[in-house]
PDB file of C-alpha atoms in Angstrom:
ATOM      1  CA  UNK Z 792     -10.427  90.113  87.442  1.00 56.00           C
ATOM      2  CA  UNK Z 793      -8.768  93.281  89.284  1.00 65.00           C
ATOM      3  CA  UNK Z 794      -8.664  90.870  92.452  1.00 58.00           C
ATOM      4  CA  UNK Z 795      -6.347  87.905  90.643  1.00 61.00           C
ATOM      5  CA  UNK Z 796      -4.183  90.941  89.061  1.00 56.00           C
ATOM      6  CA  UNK Z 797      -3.573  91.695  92.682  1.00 60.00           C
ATOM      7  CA  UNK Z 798      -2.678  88.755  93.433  1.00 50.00           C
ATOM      8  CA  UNK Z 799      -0.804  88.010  90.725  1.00 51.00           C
ATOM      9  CA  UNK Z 800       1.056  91.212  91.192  1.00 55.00           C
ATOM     10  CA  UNK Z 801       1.792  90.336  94.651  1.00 57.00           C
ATOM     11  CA  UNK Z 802       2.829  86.940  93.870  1.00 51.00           C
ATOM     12  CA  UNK Z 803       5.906  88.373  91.394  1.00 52.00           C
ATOM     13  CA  UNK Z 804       6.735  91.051  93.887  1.00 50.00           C
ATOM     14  CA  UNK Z 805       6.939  88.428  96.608  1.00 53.00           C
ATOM     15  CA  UNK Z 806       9.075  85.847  94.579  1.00 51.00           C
ATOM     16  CA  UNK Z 807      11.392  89.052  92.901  1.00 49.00           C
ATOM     17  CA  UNK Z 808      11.792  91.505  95.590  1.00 47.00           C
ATOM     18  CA  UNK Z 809      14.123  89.656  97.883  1.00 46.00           C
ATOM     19  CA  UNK Z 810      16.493  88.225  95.364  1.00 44.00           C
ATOM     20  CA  UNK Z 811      16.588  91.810  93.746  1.00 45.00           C
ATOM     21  CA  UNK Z 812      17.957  93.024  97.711  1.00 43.00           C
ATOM     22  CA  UNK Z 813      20.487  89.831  97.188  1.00 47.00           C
ATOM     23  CA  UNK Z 814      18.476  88.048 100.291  1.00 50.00           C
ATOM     24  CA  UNK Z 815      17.575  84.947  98.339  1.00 59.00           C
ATOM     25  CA  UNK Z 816      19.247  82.672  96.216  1.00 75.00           C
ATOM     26  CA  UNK Z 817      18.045  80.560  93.081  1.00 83.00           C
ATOM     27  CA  UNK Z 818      15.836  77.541  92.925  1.00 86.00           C
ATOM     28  CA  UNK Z 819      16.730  74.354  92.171  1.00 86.00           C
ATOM     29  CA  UNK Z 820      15.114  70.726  91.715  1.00 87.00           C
ATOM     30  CA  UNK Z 821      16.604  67.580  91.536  1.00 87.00           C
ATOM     31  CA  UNK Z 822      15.177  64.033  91.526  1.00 83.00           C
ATOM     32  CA  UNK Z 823      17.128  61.004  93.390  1.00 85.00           C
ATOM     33  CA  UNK Z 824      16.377  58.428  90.745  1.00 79.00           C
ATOM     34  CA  UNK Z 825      16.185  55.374  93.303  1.00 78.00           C
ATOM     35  CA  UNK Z 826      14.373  57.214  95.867  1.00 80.00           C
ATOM     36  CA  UNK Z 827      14.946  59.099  98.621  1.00 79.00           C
ATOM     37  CA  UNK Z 828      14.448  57.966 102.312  1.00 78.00           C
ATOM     38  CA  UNK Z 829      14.473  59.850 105.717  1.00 76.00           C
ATOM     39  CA  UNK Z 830      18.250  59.345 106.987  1.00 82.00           C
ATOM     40  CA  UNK Z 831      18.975  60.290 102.737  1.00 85.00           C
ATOM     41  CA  UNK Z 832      17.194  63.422 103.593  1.00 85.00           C
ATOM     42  CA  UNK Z 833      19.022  64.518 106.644  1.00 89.00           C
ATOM     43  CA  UNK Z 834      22.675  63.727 104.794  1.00 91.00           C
ATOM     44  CA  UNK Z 835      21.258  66.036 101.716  1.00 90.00           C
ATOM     45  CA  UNK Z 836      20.162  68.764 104.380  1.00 91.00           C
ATOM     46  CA  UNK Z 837      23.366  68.408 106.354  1.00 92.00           C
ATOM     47  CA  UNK Z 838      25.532  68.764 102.738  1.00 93.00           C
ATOM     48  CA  UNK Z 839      23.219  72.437 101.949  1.00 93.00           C
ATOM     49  CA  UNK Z 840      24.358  73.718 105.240  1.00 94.00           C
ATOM     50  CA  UNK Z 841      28.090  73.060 104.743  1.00 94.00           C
ATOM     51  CA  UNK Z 842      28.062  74.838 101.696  1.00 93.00           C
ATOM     52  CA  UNK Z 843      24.852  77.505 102.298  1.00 94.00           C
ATOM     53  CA  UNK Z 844      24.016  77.956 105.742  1.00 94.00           C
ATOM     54  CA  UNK Z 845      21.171  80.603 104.791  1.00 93.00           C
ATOM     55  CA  UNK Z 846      20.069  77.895 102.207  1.00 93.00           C
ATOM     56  CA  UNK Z 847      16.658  76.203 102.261  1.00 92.00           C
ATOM     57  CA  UNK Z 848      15.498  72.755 100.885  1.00 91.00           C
ATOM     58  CA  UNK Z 849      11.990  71.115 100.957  1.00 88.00           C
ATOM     59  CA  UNK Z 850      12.384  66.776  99.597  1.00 84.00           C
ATOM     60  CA  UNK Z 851       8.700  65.778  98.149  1.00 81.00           C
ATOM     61  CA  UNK Z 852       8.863  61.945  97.593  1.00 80.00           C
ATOM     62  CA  UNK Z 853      12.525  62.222  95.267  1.00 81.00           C
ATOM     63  CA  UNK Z 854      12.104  65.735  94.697  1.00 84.00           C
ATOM     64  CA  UNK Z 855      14.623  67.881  96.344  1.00 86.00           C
ATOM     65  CA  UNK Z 856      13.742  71.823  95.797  1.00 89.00           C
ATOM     66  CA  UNK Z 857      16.512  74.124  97.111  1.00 91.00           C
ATOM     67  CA  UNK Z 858      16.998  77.561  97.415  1.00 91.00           C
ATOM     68  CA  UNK Z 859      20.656  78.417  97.671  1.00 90.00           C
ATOM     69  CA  UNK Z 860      23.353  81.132  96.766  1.00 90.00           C
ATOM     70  CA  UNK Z 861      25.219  77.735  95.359  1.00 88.00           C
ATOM     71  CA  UNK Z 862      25.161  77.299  91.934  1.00 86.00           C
ATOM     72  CA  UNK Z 863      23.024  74.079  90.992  1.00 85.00           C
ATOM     73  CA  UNK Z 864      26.142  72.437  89.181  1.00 83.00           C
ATOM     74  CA  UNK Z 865      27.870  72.628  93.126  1.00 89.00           C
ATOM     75  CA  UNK Z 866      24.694  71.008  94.852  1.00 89.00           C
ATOM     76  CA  UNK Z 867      24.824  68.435  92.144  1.00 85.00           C
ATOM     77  CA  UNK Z 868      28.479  67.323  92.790  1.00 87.00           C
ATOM     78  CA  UNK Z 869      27.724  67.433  96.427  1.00 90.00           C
ATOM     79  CA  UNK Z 870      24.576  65.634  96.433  1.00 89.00           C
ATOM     80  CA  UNK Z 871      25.971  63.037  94.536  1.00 85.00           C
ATOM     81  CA  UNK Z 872      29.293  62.727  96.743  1.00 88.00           C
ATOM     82  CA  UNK Z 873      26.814  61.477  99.615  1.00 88.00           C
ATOM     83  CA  UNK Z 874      26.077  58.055  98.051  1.00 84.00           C
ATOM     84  CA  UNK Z 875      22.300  58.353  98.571  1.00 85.00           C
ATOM     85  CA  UNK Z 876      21.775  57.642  95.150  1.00 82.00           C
ATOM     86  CA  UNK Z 877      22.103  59.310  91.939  1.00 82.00           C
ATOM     87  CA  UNK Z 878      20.923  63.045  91.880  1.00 83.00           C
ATOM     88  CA  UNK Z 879      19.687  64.390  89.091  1.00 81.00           C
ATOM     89  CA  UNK Z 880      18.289  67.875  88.278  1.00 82.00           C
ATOM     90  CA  UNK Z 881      14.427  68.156  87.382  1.00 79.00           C
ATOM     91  CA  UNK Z 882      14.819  71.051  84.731  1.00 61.00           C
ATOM     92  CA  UNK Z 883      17.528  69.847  82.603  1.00 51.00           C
ATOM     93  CA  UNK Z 884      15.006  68.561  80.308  1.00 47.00           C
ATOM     94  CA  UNK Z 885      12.604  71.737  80.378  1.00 54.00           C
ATOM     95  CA  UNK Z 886      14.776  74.286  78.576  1.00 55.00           C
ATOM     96  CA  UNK Z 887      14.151  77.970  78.761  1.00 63.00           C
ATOM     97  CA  UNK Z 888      11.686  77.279  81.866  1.00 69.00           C
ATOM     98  CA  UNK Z 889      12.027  78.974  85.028  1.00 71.00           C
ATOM     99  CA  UNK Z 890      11.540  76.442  88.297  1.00 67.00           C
ATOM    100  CA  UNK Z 891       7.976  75.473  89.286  1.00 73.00           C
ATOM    101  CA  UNK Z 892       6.997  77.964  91.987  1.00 74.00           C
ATOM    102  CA  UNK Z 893       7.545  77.695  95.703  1.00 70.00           C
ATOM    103  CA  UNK Z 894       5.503  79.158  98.478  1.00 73.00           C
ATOM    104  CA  UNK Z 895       7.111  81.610 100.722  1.00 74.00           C
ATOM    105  CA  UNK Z 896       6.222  82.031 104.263  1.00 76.00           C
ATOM    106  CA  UNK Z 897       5.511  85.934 104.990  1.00 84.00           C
ATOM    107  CA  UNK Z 898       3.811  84.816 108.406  1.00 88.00           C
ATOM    108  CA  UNK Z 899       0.227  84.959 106.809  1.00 91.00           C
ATOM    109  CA  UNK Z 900      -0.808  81.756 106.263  1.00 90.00           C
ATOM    110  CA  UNK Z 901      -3.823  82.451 103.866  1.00 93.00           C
ATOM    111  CA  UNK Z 902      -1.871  85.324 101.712  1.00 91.00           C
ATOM    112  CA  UNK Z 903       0.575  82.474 101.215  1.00 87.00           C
ATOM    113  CA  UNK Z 904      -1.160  80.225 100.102  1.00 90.00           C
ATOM    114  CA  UNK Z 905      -3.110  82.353  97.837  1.00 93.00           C
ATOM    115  CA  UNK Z 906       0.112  83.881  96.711  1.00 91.00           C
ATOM    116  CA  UNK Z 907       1.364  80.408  96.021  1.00 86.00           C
ATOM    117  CA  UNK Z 908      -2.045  79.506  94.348  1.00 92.00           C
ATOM    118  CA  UNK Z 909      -1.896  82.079  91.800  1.00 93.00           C
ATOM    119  CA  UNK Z 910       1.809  81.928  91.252  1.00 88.00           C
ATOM    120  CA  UNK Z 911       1.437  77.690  90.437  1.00 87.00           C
ATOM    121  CA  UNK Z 912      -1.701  78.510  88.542  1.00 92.00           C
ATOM    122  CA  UNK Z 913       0.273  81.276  86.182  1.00 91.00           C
ATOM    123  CA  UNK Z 914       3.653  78.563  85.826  1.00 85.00           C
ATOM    124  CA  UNK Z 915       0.885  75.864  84.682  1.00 88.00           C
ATOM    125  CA  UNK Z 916      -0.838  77.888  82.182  1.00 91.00           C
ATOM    126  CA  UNK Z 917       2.445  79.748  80.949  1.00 88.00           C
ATOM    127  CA  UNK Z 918       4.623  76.141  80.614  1.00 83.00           C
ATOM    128  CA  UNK Z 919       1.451  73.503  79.885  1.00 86.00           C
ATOM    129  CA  UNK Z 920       4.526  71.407  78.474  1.00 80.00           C
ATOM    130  CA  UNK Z 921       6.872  71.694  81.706  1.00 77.00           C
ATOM    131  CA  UNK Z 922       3.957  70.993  83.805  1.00 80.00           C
ATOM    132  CA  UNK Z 923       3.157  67.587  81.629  1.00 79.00           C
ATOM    133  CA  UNK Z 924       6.618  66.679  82.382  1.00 73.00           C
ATOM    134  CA  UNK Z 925       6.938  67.310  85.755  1.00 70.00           C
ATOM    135  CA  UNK Z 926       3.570  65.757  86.544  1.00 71.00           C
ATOM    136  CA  UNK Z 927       5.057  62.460  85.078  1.00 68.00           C
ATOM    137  CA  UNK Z 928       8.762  62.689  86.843  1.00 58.00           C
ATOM    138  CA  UNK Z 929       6.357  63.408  89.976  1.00 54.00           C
ATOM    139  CA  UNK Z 930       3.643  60.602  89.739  1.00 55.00           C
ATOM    140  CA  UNK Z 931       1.272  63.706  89.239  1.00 51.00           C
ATOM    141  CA  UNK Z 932       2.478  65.696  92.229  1.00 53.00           C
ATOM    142  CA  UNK Z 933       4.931  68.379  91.675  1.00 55.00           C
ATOM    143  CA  UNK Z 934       4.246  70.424  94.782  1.00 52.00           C
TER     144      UNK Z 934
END
């Protein structure tokens, strides 16, 4: 028990720490409702530079996550302005629920992932509802 409250502890230190220095920005998902392909991918990229260049995005199937100082409303508009498809975000229908976690790379592979483990496994059992739905917007994959 001590060891998952370690890691556990870690995990929220890890995912609060930098945004309380101002490093990081939010998270944000959206879903491209028709799919998103490889060149749709590089225009969405391309769009987070121009208006974040510290910003990150990872695209799982039609997820896009994104970490960005850019309020979510401004990706929106500029996602959509790229004619890929209509973007829409993930959490709009999951009120009051912070974003599903994302695994940050500290240059230790294995405390990553265990970080990341523990900090999916604590989202799951805290939002069981949020986790239903984003299984089915996902096909069962919301990594």
């Amino acid at each position: 028990m001590e060891f998952i409250t370690r890691v556990l502890f870690s995990a929220l230190l890890i995912a609060v720490a930098p945004d309380l220095l101002g490093q990081q920005g939010a998270v944000a998902v959206f879903h491209v409702v028709n799919g998103l392909g490889s060149d749709g991918h590089k225009q969405l990229y391309v769009a987070l530079l121009e208006l974040d260049p510290a910003g990150r995005m990872s695209t799982h199937q039609d997820l896009i996550k994104v970490r960005s100082h850019v309020a979510p409303n401004e990706l929106l508009l500029a996602f959509n302005a790229l004619g890929i498809g209509e973007v829409r975000p993930v959490h709009d229908r999951m009120v009051d629920t912070p974003p599903f976690p994302v695994k940050h790379d500290t240059g230790n592979p294995t405390i990553d992932e265990a970080t990341y483990n523990a900090a999916k496994a604590a989202w799951i059992a805290a939002y069981p509802d949020a986790y239903q739905s984003l299984q089915e917007s996902t096909n069962g994959n919301p990594q």
